[in-house]
mmCIF file of C-alpha atoms in Angstrom:
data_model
loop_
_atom_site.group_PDB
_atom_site.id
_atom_site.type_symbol
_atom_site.label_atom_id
_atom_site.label_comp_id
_atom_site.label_asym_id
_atom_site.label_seq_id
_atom_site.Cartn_x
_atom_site.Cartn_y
_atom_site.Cartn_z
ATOM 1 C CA UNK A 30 46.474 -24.441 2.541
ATOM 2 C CA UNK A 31 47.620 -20.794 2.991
ATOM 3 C CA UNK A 32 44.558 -20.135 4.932
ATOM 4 C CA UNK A 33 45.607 -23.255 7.014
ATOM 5 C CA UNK A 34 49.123 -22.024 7.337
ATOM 6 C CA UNK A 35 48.509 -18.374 8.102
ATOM 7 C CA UNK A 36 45.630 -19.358 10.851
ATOM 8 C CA UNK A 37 48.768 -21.741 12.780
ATOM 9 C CA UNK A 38 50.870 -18.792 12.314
ATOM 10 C CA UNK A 39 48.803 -16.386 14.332
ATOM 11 C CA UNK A 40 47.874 -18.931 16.542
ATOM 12 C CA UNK A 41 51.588 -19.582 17.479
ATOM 13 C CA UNK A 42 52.355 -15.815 17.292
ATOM 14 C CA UNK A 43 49.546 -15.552 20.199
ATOM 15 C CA UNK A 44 50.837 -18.223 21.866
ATOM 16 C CA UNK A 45 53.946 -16.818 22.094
ATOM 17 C CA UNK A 46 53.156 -13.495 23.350
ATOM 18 C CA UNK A 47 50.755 -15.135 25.918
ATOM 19 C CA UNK A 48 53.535 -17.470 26.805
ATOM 20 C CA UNK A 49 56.248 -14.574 27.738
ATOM 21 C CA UNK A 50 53.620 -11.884 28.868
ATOM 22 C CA UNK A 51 51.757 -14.107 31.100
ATOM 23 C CA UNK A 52 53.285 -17.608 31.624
ATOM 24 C CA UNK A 53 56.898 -17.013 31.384
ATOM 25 C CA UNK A 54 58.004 -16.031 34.907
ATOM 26 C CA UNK A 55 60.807 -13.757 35.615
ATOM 27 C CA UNK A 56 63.888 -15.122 37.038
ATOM 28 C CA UNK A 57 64.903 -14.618 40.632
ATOM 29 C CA UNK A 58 67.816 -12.461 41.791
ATOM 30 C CA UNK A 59 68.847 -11.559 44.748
ATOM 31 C CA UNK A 60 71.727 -12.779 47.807
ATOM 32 C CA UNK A 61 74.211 -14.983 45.569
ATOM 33 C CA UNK A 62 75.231 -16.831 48.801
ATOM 34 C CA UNK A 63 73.354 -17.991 51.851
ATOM 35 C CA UNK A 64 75.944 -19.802 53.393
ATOM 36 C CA UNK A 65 75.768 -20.385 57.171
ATOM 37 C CA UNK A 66 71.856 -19.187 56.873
ATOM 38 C CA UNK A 67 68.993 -21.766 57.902
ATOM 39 C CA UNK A 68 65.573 -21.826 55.952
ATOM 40 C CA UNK A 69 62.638 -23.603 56.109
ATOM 41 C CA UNK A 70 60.573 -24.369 53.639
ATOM 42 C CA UNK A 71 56.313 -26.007 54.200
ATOM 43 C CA UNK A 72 55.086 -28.303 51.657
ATOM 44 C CA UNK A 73 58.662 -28.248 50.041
ATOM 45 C CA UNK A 74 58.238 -32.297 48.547
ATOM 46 C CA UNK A 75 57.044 -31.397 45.344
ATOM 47 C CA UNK A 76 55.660 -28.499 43.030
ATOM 48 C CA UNK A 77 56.585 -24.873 43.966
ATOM 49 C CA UNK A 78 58.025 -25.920 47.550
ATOM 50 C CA UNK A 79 60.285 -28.245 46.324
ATOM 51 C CA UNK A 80 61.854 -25.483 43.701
ATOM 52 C CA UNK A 81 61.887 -23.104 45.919
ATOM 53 C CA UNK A 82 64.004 -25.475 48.391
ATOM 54 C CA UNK A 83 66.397 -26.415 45.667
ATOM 55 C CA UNK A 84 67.162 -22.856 45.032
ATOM 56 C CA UNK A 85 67.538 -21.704 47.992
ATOM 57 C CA UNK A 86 70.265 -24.862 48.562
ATOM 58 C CA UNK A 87 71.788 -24.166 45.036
ATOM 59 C CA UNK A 88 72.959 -21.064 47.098
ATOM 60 C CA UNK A 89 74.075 -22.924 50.210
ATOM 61 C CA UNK A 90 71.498 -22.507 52.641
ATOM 62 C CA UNK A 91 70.588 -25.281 55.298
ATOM 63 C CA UNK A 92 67.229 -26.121 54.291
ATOM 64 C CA UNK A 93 64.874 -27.921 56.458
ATOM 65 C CA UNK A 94 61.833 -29.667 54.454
ATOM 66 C CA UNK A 95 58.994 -29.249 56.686
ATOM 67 C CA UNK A 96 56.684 -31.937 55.018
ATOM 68 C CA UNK A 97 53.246 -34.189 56.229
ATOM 69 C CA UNK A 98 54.310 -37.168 54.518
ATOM 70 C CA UNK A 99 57.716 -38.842 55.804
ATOM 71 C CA UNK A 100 58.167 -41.043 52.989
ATOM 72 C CA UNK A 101 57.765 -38.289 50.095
ATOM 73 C CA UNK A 102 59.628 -35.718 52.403
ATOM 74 C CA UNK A 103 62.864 -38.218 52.939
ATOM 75 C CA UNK A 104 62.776 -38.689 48.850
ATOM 76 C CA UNK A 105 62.855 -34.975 48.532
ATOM 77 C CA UNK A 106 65.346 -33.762 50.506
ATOM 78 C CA UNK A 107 67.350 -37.106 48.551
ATOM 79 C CA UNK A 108 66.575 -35.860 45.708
ATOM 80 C CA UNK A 109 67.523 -32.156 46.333
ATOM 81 C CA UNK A 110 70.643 -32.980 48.135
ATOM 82 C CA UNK A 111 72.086 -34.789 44.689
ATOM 83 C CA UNK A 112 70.699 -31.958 42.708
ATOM 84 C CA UNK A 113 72.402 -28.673 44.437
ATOM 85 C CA UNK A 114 75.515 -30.614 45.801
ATOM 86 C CA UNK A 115 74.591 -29.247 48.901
ATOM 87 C CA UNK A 116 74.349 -32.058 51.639
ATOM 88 C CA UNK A 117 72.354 -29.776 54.347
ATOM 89 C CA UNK A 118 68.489 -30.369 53.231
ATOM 90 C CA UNK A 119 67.014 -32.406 55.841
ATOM 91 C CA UNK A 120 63.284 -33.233 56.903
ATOM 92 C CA UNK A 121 61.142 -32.871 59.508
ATOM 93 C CA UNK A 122 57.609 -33.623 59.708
ATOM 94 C CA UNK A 123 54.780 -31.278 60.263
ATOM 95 C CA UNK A 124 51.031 -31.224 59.447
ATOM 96 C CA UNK A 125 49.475 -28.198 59.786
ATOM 97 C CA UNK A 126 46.033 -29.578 59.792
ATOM 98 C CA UNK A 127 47.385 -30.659 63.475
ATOM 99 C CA UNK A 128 48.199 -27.858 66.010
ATOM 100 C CA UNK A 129 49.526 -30.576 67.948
ATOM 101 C CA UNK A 130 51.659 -31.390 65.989
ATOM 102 C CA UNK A 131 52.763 -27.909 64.605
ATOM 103 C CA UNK A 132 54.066 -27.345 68.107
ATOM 104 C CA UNK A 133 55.722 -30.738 68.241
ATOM 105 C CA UNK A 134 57.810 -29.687 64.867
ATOM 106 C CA UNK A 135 58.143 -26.033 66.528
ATOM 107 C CA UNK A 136 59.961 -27.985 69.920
ATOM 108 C CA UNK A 137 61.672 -30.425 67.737
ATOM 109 C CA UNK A 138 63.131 -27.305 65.516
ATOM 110 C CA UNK A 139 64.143 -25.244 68.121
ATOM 111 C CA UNK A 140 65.885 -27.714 70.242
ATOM 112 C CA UNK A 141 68.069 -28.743 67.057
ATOM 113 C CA UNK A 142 68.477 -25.725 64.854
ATOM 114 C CA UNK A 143 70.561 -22.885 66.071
ATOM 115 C CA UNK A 144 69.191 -20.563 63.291
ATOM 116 C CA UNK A 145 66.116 -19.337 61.472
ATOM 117 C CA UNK A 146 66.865 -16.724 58.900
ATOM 118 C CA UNK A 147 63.972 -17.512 56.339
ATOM 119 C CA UNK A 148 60.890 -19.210 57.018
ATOM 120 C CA UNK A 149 58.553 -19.661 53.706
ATOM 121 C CA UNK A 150 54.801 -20.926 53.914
ATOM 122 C CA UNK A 151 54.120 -22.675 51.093
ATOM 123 C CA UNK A 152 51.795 -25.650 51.852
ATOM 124 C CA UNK A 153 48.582 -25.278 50.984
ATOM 125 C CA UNK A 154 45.229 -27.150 50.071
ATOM 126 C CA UNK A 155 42.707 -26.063 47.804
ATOM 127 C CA UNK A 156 39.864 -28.874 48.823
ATOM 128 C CA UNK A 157 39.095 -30.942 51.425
ATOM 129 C CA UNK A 158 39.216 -34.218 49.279
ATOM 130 C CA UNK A 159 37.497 -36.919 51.197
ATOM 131 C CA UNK A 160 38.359 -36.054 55.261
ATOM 132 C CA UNK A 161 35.329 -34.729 57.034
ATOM 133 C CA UNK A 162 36.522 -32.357 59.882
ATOM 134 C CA UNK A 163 34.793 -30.556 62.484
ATOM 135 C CA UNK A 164 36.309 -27.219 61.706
ATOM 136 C CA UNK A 165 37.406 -25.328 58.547
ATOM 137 C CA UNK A 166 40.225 -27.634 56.892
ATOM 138 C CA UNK A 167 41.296 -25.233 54.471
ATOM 139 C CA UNK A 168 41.772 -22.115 56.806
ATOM 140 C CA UNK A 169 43.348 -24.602 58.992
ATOM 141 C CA UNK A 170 45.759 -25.591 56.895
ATOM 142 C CA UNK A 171 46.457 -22.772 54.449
ATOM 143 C CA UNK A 172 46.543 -20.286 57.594
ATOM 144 C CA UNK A 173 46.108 -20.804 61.431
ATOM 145 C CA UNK A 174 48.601 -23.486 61.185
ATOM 146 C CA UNK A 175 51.146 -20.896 59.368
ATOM 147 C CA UNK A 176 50.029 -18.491 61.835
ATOM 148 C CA UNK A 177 50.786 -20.589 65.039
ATOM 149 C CA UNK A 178 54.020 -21.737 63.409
ATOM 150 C CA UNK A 179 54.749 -18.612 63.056
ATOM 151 C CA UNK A 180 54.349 -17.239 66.259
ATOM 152 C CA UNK A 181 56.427 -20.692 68.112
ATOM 153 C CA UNK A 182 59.490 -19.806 65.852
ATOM 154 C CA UNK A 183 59.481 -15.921 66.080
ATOM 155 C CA UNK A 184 61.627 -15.801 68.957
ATOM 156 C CA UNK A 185 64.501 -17.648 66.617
ATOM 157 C CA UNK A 186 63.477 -15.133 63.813
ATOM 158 C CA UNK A 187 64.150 -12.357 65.739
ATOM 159 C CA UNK A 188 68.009 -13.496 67.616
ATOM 160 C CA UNK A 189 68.756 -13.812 63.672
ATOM 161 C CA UNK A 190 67.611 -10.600 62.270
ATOM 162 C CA UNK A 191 67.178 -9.749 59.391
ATOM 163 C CA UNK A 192 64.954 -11.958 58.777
ATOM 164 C CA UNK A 193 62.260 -12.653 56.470
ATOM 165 C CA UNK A 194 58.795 -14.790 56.745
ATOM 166 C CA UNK A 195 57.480 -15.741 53.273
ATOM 167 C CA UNK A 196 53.601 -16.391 52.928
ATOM 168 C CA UNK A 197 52.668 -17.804 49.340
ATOM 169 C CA UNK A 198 48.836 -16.681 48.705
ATOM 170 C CA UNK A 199 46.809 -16.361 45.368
ATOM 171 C CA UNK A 200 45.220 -14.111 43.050
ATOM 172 C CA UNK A 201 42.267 -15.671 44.481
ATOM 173 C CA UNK A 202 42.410 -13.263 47.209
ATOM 174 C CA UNK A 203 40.171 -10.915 45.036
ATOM 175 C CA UNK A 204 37.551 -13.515 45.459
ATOM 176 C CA UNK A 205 37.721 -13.608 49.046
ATOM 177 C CA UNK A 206 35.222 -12.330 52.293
ATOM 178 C CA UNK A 207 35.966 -13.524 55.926
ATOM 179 C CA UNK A 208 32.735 -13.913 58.082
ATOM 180 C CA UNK A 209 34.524 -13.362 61.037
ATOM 181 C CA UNK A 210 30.860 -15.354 62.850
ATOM 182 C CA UNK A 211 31.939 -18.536 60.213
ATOM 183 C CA UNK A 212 35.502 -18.499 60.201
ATOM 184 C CA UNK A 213 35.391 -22.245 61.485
ATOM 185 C CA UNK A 214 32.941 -23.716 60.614
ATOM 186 C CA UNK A 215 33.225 -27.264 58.541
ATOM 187 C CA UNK A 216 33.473 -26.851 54.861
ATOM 188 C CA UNK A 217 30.976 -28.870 52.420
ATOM 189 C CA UNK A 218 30.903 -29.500 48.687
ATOM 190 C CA UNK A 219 32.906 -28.143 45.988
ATOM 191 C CA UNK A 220 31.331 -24.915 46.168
ATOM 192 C CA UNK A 221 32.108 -23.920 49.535
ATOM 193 C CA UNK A 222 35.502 -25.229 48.591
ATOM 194 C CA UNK A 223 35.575 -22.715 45.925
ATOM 195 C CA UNK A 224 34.309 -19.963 48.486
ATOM 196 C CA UNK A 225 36.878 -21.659 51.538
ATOM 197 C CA UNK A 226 40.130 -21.639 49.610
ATOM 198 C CA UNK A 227 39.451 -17.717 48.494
ATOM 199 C CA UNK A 228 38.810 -16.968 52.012
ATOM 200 C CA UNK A 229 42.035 -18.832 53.297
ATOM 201 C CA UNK A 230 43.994 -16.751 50.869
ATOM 202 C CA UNK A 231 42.634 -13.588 51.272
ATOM 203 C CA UNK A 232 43.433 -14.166 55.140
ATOM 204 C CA UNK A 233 47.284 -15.192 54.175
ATOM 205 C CA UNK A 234 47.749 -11.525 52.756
ATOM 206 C CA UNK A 235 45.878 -9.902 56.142
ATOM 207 C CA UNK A 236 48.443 -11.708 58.039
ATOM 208 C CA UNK A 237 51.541 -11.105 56.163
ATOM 209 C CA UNK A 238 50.304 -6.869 56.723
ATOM 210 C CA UNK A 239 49.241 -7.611 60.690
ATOM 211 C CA UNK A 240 52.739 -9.293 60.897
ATOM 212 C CA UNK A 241 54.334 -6.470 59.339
ATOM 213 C CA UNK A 242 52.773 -4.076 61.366
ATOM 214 C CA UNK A 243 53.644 -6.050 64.448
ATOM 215 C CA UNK A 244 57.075 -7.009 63.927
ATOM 216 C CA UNK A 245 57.999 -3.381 62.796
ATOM 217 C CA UNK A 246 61.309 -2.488 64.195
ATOM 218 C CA UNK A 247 62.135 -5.780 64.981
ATOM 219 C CA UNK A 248 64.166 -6.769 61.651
ATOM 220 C CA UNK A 249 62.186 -9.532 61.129
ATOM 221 C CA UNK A 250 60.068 -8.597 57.652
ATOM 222 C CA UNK A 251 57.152 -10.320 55.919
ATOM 223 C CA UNK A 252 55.408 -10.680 52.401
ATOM 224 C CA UNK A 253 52.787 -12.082 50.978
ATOM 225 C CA UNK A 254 53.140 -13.679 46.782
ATOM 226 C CA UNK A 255 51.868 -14.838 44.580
ATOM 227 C CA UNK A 256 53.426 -17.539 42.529
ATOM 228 C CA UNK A 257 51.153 -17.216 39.142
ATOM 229 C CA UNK A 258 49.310 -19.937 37.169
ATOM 230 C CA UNK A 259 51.385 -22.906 38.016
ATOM 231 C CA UNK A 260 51.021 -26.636 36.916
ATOM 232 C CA UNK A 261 51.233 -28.101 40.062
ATOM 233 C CA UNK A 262 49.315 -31.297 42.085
ATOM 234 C CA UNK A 263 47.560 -28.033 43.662
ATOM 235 C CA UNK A 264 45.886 -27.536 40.303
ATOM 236 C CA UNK A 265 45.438 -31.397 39.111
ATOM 237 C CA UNK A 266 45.026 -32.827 42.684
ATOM 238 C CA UNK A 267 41.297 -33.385 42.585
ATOM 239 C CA UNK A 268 40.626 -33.317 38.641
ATOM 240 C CA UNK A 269 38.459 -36.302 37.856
ATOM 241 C CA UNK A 270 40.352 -39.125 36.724
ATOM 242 C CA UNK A 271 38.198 -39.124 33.300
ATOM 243 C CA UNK A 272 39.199 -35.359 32.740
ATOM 244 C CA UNK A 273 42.916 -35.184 33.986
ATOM 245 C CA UNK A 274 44.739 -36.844 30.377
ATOM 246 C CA UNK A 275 42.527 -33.614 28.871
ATOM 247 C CA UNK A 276 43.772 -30.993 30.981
ATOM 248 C CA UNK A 277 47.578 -32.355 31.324
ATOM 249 C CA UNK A 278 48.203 -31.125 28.003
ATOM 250 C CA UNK A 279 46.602 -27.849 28.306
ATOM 251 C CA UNK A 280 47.837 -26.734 31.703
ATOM 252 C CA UNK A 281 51.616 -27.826 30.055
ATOM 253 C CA UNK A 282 50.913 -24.790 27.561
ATOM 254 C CA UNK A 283 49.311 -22.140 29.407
ATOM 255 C CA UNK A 284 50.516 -22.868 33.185
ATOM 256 C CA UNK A 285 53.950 -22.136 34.663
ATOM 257 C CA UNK A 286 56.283 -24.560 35.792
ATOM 258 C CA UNK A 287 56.899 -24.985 39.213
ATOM 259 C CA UNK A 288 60.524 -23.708 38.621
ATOM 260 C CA UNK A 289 58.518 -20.577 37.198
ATOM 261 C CA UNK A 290 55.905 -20.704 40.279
ATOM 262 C CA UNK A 291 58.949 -20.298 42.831
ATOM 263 C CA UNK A 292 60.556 -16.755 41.442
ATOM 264 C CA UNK A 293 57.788 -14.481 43.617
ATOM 265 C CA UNK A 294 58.679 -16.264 46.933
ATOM 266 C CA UNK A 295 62.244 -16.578 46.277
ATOM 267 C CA UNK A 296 62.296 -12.504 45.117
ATOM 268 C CA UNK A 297 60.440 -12.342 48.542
ATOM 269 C CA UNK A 298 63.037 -14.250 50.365
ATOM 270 C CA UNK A 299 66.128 -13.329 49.143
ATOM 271 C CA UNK A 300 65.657 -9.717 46.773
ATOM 272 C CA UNK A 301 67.626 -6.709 48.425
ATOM 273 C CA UNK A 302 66.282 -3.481 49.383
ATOM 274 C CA UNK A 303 62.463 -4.695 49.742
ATOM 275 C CA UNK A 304 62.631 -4.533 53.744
ATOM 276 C CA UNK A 305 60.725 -0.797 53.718
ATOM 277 C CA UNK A 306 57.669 -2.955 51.255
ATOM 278 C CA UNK A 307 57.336 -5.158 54.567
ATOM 279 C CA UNK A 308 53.384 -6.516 54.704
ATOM 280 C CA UNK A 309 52.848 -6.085 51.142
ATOM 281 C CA UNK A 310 51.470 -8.419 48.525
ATOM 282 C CA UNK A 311 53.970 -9.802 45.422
ATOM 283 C CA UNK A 312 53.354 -10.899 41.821
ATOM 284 C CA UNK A 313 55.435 -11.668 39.181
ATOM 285 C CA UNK A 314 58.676 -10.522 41.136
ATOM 286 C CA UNK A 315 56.870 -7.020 41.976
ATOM 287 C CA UNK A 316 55.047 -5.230 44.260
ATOM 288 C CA UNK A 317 51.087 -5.555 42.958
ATOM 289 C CA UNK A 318 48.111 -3.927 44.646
ATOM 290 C CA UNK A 319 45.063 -5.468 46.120
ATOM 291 C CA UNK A 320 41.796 -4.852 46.475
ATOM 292 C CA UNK A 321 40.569 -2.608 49.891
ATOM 293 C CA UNK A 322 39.409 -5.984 51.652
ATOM 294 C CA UNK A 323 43.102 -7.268 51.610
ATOM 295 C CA UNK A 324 44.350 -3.717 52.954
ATOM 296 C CA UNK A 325 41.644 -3.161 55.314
ATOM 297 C CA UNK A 326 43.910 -2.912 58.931
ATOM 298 C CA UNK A 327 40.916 -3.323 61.073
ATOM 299 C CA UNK A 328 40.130 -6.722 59.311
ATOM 300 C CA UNK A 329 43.173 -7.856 59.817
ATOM 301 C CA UNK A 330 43.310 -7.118 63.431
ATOM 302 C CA UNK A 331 40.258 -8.686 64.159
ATOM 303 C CA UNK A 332 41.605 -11.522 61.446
ATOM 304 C CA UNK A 333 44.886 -11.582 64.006
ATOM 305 C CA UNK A 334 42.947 -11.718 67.336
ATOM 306 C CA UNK A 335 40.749 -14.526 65.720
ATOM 307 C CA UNK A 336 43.404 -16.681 64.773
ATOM 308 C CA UNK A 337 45.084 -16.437 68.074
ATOM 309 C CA UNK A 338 41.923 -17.591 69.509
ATOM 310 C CA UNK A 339 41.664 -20.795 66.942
ATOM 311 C CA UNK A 340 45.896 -21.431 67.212
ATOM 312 C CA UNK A 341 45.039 -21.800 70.829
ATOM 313 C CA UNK A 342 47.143 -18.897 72.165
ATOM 314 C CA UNK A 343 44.844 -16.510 74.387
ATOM 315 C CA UNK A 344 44.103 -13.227 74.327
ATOM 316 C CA UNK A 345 47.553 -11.055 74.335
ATOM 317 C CA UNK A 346 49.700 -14.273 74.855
ATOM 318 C CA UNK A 347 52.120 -15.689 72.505
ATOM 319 C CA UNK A 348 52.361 -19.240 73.923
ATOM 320 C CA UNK A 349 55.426 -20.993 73.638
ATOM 321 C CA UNK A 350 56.018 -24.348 72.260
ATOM 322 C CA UNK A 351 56.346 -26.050 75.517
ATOM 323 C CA UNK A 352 52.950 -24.472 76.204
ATOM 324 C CA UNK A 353 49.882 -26.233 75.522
ATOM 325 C CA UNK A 354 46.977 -23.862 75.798
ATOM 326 C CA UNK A 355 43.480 -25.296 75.375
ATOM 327 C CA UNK A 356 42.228 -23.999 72.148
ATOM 328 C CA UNK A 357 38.031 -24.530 71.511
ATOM 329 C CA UNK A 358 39.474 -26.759 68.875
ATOM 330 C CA UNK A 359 42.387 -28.721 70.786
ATOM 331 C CA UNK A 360 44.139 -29.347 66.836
ATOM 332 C CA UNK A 361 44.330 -33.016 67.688
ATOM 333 C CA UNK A 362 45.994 -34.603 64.948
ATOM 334 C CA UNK A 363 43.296 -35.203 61.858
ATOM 335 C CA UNK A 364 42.395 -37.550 59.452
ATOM 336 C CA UNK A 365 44.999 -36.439 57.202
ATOM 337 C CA UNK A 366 47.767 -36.403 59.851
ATOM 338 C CA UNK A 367 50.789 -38.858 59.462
ATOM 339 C CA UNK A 368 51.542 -41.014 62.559
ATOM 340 C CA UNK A 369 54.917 -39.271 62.504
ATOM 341 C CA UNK A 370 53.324 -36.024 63.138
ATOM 342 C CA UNK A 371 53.032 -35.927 66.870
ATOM 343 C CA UNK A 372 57.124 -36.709 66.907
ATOM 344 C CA UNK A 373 58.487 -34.734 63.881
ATOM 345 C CA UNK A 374 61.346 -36.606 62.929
ATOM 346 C CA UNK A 375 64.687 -35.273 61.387
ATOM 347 C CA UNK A 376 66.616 -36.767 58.176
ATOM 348 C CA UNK A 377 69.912 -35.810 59.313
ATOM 349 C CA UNK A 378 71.749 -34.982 62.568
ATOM 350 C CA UNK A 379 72.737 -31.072 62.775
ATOM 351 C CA UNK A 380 75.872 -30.407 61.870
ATOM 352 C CA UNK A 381 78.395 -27.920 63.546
ATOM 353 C CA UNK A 382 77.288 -24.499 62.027
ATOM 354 C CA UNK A 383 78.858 -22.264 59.791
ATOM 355 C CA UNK A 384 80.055 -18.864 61.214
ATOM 356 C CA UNK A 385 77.047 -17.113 59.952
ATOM 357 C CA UNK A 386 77.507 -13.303 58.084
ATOM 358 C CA UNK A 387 76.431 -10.405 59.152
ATOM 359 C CA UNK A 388 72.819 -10.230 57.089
ATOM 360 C CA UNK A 389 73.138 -6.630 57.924
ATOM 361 C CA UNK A 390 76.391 -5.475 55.648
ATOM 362 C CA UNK A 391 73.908 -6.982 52.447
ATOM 363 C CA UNK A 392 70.193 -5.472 53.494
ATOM 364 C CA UNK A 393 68.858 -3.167 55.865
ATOM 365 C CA UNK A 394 65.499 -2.114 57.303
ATOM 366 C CA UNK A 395 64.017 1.293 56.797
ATOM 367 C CA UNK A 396 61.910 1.934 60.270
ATOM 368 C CA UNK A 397 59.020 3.185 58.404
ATOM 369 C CA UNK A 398 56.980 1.042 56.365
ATOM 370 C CA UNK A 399 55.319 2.977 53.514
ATOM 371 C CA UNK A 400 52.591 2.164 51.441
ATOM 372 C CA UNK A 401 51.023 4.571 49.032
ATOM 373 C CA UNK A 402 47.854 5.776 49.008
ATOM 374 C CA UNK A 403 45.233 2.891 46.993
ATOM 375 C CA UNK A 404 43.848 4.565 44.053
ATOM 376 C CA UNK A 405 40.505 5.430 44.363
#
């Protein structure tokens, strides 16, 4: 029996130190107040999206769900809007499997939003589930739809600088390798999954340095993070029915909550005095280091150029959104897309807006963006 009780004892003493050395996330900090600021969050119905939204309304923001599903984005920004008190989360619809209709929530945005002052790319995919597409589902959505969003809602970025563009990625970025003569190409079976999704995130921290580098000067910054082991429907999504009851309980114990997943992109978002760490990658609420494929600058040219080329803006041109560009993939909407998609729709009508602050008197940009040397 002493054996017995000694044995739990270590066990929970492990569990513990596990718990607050690797689960445990560290809490956010940060501007107190984003009153009269506009941010807009992907993927923001459920899971690490729809934490980060709620915090970033707890602290008065406008906050504009930017969601696939109209049904589960409505009941979101319901449910937020009773939870922070704060009556400006709305939705709109996007699917970024759809260029077409990233540029119709791009047009829709822009012609009823006075403001972007944080724009945060959280949705993401880690399989294709059942859709069969003729081109590379998971890059499309977990990057070149970011990446055209992006670029349609820069110009707003910019007239409200500082501003900041959020890109949530993985640790699975280690396991990544772009074949810049595959990029595209369909994905099939779970192990080209595997191989897809690694890709897709090591190309969300090459764009969050390309952006940096381009944007420098422009007081619009940009970070890539990584929101840690979380218990999401990203990680339970496409478990087998027969082994989901066995993994519920385990991911409860050793995963992160979504509250816990959202800390890195909120530090990101809001944390003061990070504007000279512009392009870098984020864990656990602090700068981390990657591995020389995810700092290699010439990759992520060639990764920027690329993308251009598959968001359907050519060769040195930043298309508008009223510009519709004939990409070799023309991003009509997919399987996946809701019917809403081509119209984004939007919860609530805009209100009269706040007399925004001067972002300016809180952070500043250092013109140099330094990185130290990588270890060799």
């Amino acid at each position: 029996m002493e054996a017995l009780l000694l044995g739990a004892g270590l066990l929970l003493g492990a569990y513990v130190l596990v718990y607050y050395n690797l689960v445990k996330a560290p809490p956010c900090g940060g501007i107190a107040s984003l009153r009269g600021r506009t941010a807009v969050v992907t993927g923001a119905n459920s899971g690490i999206g729809k934490m980060t939204a709620l915090e970033l309304a707890r602290r008065g923001a406008r906050v504009v769900l930017a969601c696939r599903s109209r049904e589960r984005g409505e009941a979101a920004a319901f449910d937020l809007r009773q939870e922070s008190g704060n009556n400006e989360v709305i939705f709109m619809a996007l699917d970024l499997a759809s260029l077409a209709s990233v540029r119709a929530f791009a047009t829709a945005f822009l012609s009823s939003e006075p403001r972007l002052d944080i724009l945060i790319h959280n949705a993401g995919i880690s399989s294709c589930g059942r859709t069969h597409e003729p081109f590379n589902l998971l890059l499309r959505v977990n990057h070149i739809g970011p990446f055209l969003l992006t670029h349609l809602l820069l110009p707003r970025l910019k007239t409200c600088a500082p501003s900041r563009v959020v890109v949530v990625s993985s640790a699975a970025h280690r396991r990544g390798h772009l074949d810049f003569t595959r990029l595209d190409r369909p994905v099939v079976g779970w192990q080209q999954e595997l191989r897809a999704y690694a890709d897709s995130k090591l190309a969300n921290v090459l764009f969050a340095r390309e952006l940096a580098t381009q944007l420098e000067g422009t007081g619009v910054t940009c970070y890539a993070a990584h929101p840690g082991p979380v218990n999401s429907e990203l990680f339970l999504r496409h478990v087998p029915g027969w082994l989901s009851p066995l993994l519920r309980p385990l991911a409860w114990l050793v995963l992160r909550t979504p509250r816990g997943g959202a800390q890195t992109p909120l530090y990101c978002a809001l944390q003061e005095g990070i504007e000279p760490l512009s392009g870098r990658y984020f864990a656990n609420c602090h700068v981390e280091e990657v591995p020389p494929a995810a700092r290699d600058d010439r990759a992520a040219h060639r990764l920027w150029e690329a993308s251009k080329r598959l968001a359907g803006l050519g060769p040195g041109q930043d298309a508008g959104p009223d510009e519709d560009p004939q990409p070799e993939d023309p991003g009509t909407p997919s399987s996946r897309s809701s019917p809403l998609s081509e119209e984004p729709t939007v919860s609530e009508p805009h209100p009269i807006p706040h007399n925004s602050p001067d972002l300016s008197k809180v952070t500043h940009r250092i013109q140099v963006k330094t990185e130290p040397e990588p270890i060799s």
